[in-house]
């Protein structure tokens, strides 16, 4: 599978999303959002595992306008499905995570 969206996170928002590693099987993204910063609207097309590196609270706004606030602890690991959204770090400290996307 390939990422085939105009809303690919590292392309639309390179300030917050960086490709750390990529091969035929996976793509690894580093996500860094400063205190009270927001990402641009972006789309995740591939299944992914997210490892939270910092304690954080994110306000996530989906493409349809639904808003959910989610706290995470450093070391927490979650599975992510396809989604189109923006994120705001509502905390006073930087947010950092690693997202591994699966191309199969």
PDB file of N, CA, C and O in Angstrom, residues 9-35:
ATOM      1  N   UNK A   9       0.314  13.600   6.297  1.00  0.00           N
ATOM      2  CA  UNK A   9       0.833  14.448   7.378  1.00  0.00           C
ATOM      3  C   UNK A   9       2.212  15.076   7.136  1.00  0.00           C
ATOM      4  O   UNK A   9       2.350  16.290   7.296  1.00  0.00           O
ATOM      5  N   UNK A  10       3.252  14.319   6.743  1.00  0.00           N
ATOM      6  CA  UNK A  10       4.557  14.980   6.580  1.00  0.00           C
ATOM      7  C   UNK A  10       4.625  15.931   5.378  1.00  0.00           C
ATOM      8  O   UNK A  10       5.489  16.796   5.324  1.00  0.00           O
ATOM      9  N   UNK A  11       3.687  15.802   4.445  1.00  0.00           N
ATOM     10  CA  UNK A  11       3.682  16.712   3.295  1.00  0.00           C
ATOM     11  C   UNK A  11       2.931  18.000   3.605  1.00  0.00           C
ATOM     12  O   UNK A  11       3.374  19.079   3.241  1.00  0.00           O
ATOM     13  N   UNK A  12       1.787  17.893   4.291  1.00  0.00           N
ATOM     14  CA  UNK A  12       1.006  19.102   4.580  1.00  0.00           C
ATOM     15  C   UNK A  12       1.465  19.814   5.840  1.00  0.00           C
ATOM     16  O   UNK A  12       1.218  21.004   5.995  1.00  0.00           O
ATOM     17  N   UNK A  13       2.155  19.093   6.734  1.00  0.00           N
ATOM     18  CA  UNK A  13       2.550  19.696   8.011  1.00  0.00           C
ATOM     19  C   UNK A  13       3.933  19.206   8.459  1.00  0.00           C
ATOM     20  O   UNK A  13       4.076  18.568   9.499  1.00  0.00           O
ATOM     21  N   UNK A  14       4.979  19.524   7.671  1.00  0.00           N
ATOM     22  CA  UNK A  14       6.325  19.045   8.021  1.00  0.00           C
ATOM     23  C   UNK A  14       6.869  19.639   9.321  1.00  0.00           C
ATOM     24  O   UNK A  14       7.822  19.098   9.882  1.00  0.00           O
ATOM     25  N   UNK A  15       6.258  20.703   9.815  1.00  0.00           N
ATOM     26  CA  UNK A  15       6.691  21.263  11.098  1.00  0.00           C
ATOM     27  C   UNK A  15       6.416  20.280  12.235  1.00  0.00           C
ATOM     28  O   UNK A  15       7.167  20.222  13.207  1.00  0.00           O
ATOM     29  N   UNK A  16       5.343  19.488  12.104  1.00  0.00           N
ATOM     30  CA  UNK A  16       4.924  18.592  13.174  1.00  0.00           C
ATOM     31  C   UNK A  16       5.119  17.106  12.868  1.00  0.00           C
ATOM     32  O   UNK A  16       5.109  16.295  13.790  1.00  0.00           O
ATOM     33  N   UNK A  17       5.269  16.727  11.600  1.00  0.00           N
ATOM     34  CA  UNK A  17       5.398  15.323  11.194  1.00  0.00           C
ATOM     35  C   UNK A  17       6.660  15.136  10.359  1.00  0.00           C
ATOM     36  O   UNK A  17       6.852  15.827   9.369  1.00  0.00           O
ATOM     37  N   UNK A  18       7.483  14.182  10.757  1.00  0.00           N
ATOM     38  CA  UNK A  18       8.726  13.897  10.045  1.00  0.00           C
ATOM     39  C   UNK A  18       8.832  12.392   9.800  1.00  0.00           C
ATOM     40  O   UNK A  18       8.594  11.589  10.710  1.00  0.00           O
ATOM     41  N   UNK A  19       9.197  12.012   8.570  1.00  0.00           N
ATOM     42  CA  UNK A  19       9.424  10.595   8.262  1.00  0.00           C
ATOM     43  C   UNK A  19      10.800  10.229   8.808  1.00  0.00           C
ATOM     44  O   UNK A  19      11.810  10.785   8.396  1.00  0.00           O
ATOM     45  N   UNK A  20      10.825   9.308   9.760  1.00  0.00           N
ATOM     46  CA  UNK A  20      12.075   8.845  10.376  1.00  0.00           C
ATOM     47  C   UNK A  20      12.656   7.657   9.633  1.00  0.00           C
ATOM     48  O   UNK A  20      13.870   7.472   9.597  1.00  0.00           O
ATOM     49  N   UNK A  21      11.773   6.815   9.062  1.00  0.00           N
ATOM     50  CA  UNK A  21      12.202   5.579   8.396  1.00  0.00           C
ATOM     51  C   UNK A  21      11.076   5.132   7.475  1.00  0.00           C
ATOM     52  O   UNK A  21       9.897   5.295   7.806  1.00  0.00           O
ATOM     53  N   UNK A  22      11.452   4.566   6.326  1.00  0.00           N
ATOM     54  CA  UNK A  22      10.444   4.023   5.425  1.00  0.00           C
ATOM     55  C   UNK A  22      11.056   2.916   4.587  1.00  0.00           C
ATOM     56  O   UNK A  22      12.198   3.030   4.138  1.00  0.00           O
ATOM     57  N   UNK A  23      10.291   1.831   4.408  1.00  0.00           N
ATOM     58  CA  UNK A  23      10.670   0.766   3.480  1.00  0.00           C
ATOM     59  C   UNK A  23       9.395   0.228   2.844  1.00  0.00           C
ATOM     60  O   UNK A  23       8.345   0.876   2.924  1.00  0.00           O
ATOM     61  N   UNK A  24       9.454  -0.938   2.213  1.00  0.00           N
ATOM     62  CA  UNK A  24       8.290  -1.498   1.532  1.00  0.00           C
ATOM     63  C   UNK A  24       7.188  -1.935   2.499  1.00  0.00           C
ATOM     64  O   UNK A  24       6.061  -2.157   2.084  1.00  0.00           O
ATOM     65  N   UNK A  25       7.492  -2.081   3.776  1.00  0.00           N
ATOM     66  CA  UNK A  25       6.547  -2.632   4.735  1.00  0.00           C
ATOM     67  C   UNK A  25       5.964  -1.616   5.712  1.00  0.00           C
ATOM     68  O   UNK A  25       4.816  -1.739   6.112  1.00  0.00           O
ATOM     69  N   UNK A  26       6.773  -0.629   6.116  1.00  0.00           N
ATOM     70  CA  UNK A  26       6.325   0.332   7.125  1.00  0.00           C
ATOM     71  C   UNK A  26       6.834   1.734   6.804  1.00  0.00           C
ATOM     72  O   UNK A  26       7.786   1.920   6.039  1.00  0.00           O
ATOM     73  N   UNK A  27       6.173   2.692   7.423  1.00  0.00           N
ATOM     74  CA  UNK A  27       6.665   4.072   7.439  1.00  0.00           C
ATOM     75  C   UNK A  27       6.564   4.533   8.884  1.00  0.00           C
ATOM     76  O   UNK A  27       5.518   4.371   9.530  1.00  0.00           O
ATOM     77  N   UNK A  28       7.657   5.105   9.404  1.00  0.00           N
ATOM     78  CA  UNK A  28       7.703   5.543  10.790  1.00  0.00           C
ATOM     79  C   UNK A  28       7.739   7.070  10.810  1.00  0.00           C
ATOM     80  O   UNK A  28       8.624   7.684  10.199  1.00  0.00           O
ATOM     81  N   UNK A  29       6.765   7.655  11.504  1.00  0.00           N
ATOM     82  CA  UNK A  29       6.665   9.110  11.620  1.00  0.00           C
ATOM     83  C   UNK A  29       6.968   9.542  13.042  1.00  0.00           C
ATOM     84  O   UNK A  29       6.539   8.897  13.998  1.00  0.00           O
ATOM     85  N   UNK A  30       7.706  10.625  13.182  1.00  0.00           N
ATOM     86  CA  UNK A  30       7.875  11.273  14.482  1.00  0.00           C
ATOM     87  C   UNK A  30       6.926  12.468  14.484  1.00  0.00           C
ATOM     88  O   UNK A  30       6.916  13.275  13.558  1.00  0.00           O
ATOM     89  N   UNK A  31       6.132  12.565  15.544  1.00  0.00           N
ATOM     90  CA  UNK A  31       5.167  13.648  15.693  1.00  0.00           C
ATOM     91  C   UNK A  31       5.622  14.520  16.855  1.00  0.00           C
ATOM     92  O   UNK A  31       5.868  14.014  17.952  1.00  0.00           O
ATOM     93  N   UNK A  32       5.765  15.815  16.602  1.00  0.00           N
ATOM     94  CA  UNK A  32       6.204  16.759  17.634  1.00  0.00           C
ATOM     95  C   UNK A  32       5.305  17.989  17.563  1.00  0.00           C
ATOM     96  O   UNK A  32       5.262  18.663  16.533  1.00  0.00           O
ATOM     97  N   UNK A  33       4.593  18.250  18.656  1.00  0.00           N
ATOM     98  CA  UNK A  33       3.687  19.392  18.700  1.00  0.00           C
ATOM     99  C   UNK A  33       4.003  20.184  19.968  1.00  0.00           C
ATOM    100  O   UNK A  33       3.909  19.659  21.081  1.00  0.00           O
ATOM    101  N   UNK A  34       4.393  21.425  19.805  1.00  0.00           N
ATOM    102  CA  UNK A  34       4.736  22.269  20.944  1.00  0.00           C
ATOM    103  C   UNK A  34       3.516  22.607  21.784  1.00  0.00           C
ATOM    104  O   UNK A  34       2.370  22.421  21.363  1.00  0.00           O
ATOM    105  N   UNK A  35       3.752  23.127  22.987  1.00  0.00           N
ATOM    106  CA  UNK A  35       2.648  23.516  23.856  1.00  0.00           C
ATOM    107  C   UNK A  35       1.717  24.511  23.152  1.00  0.00           C
ATOM    108  O   UNK A  35       2.179  25.483  22.554  1.00  0.00           O
TER     109      UNK A  35
END
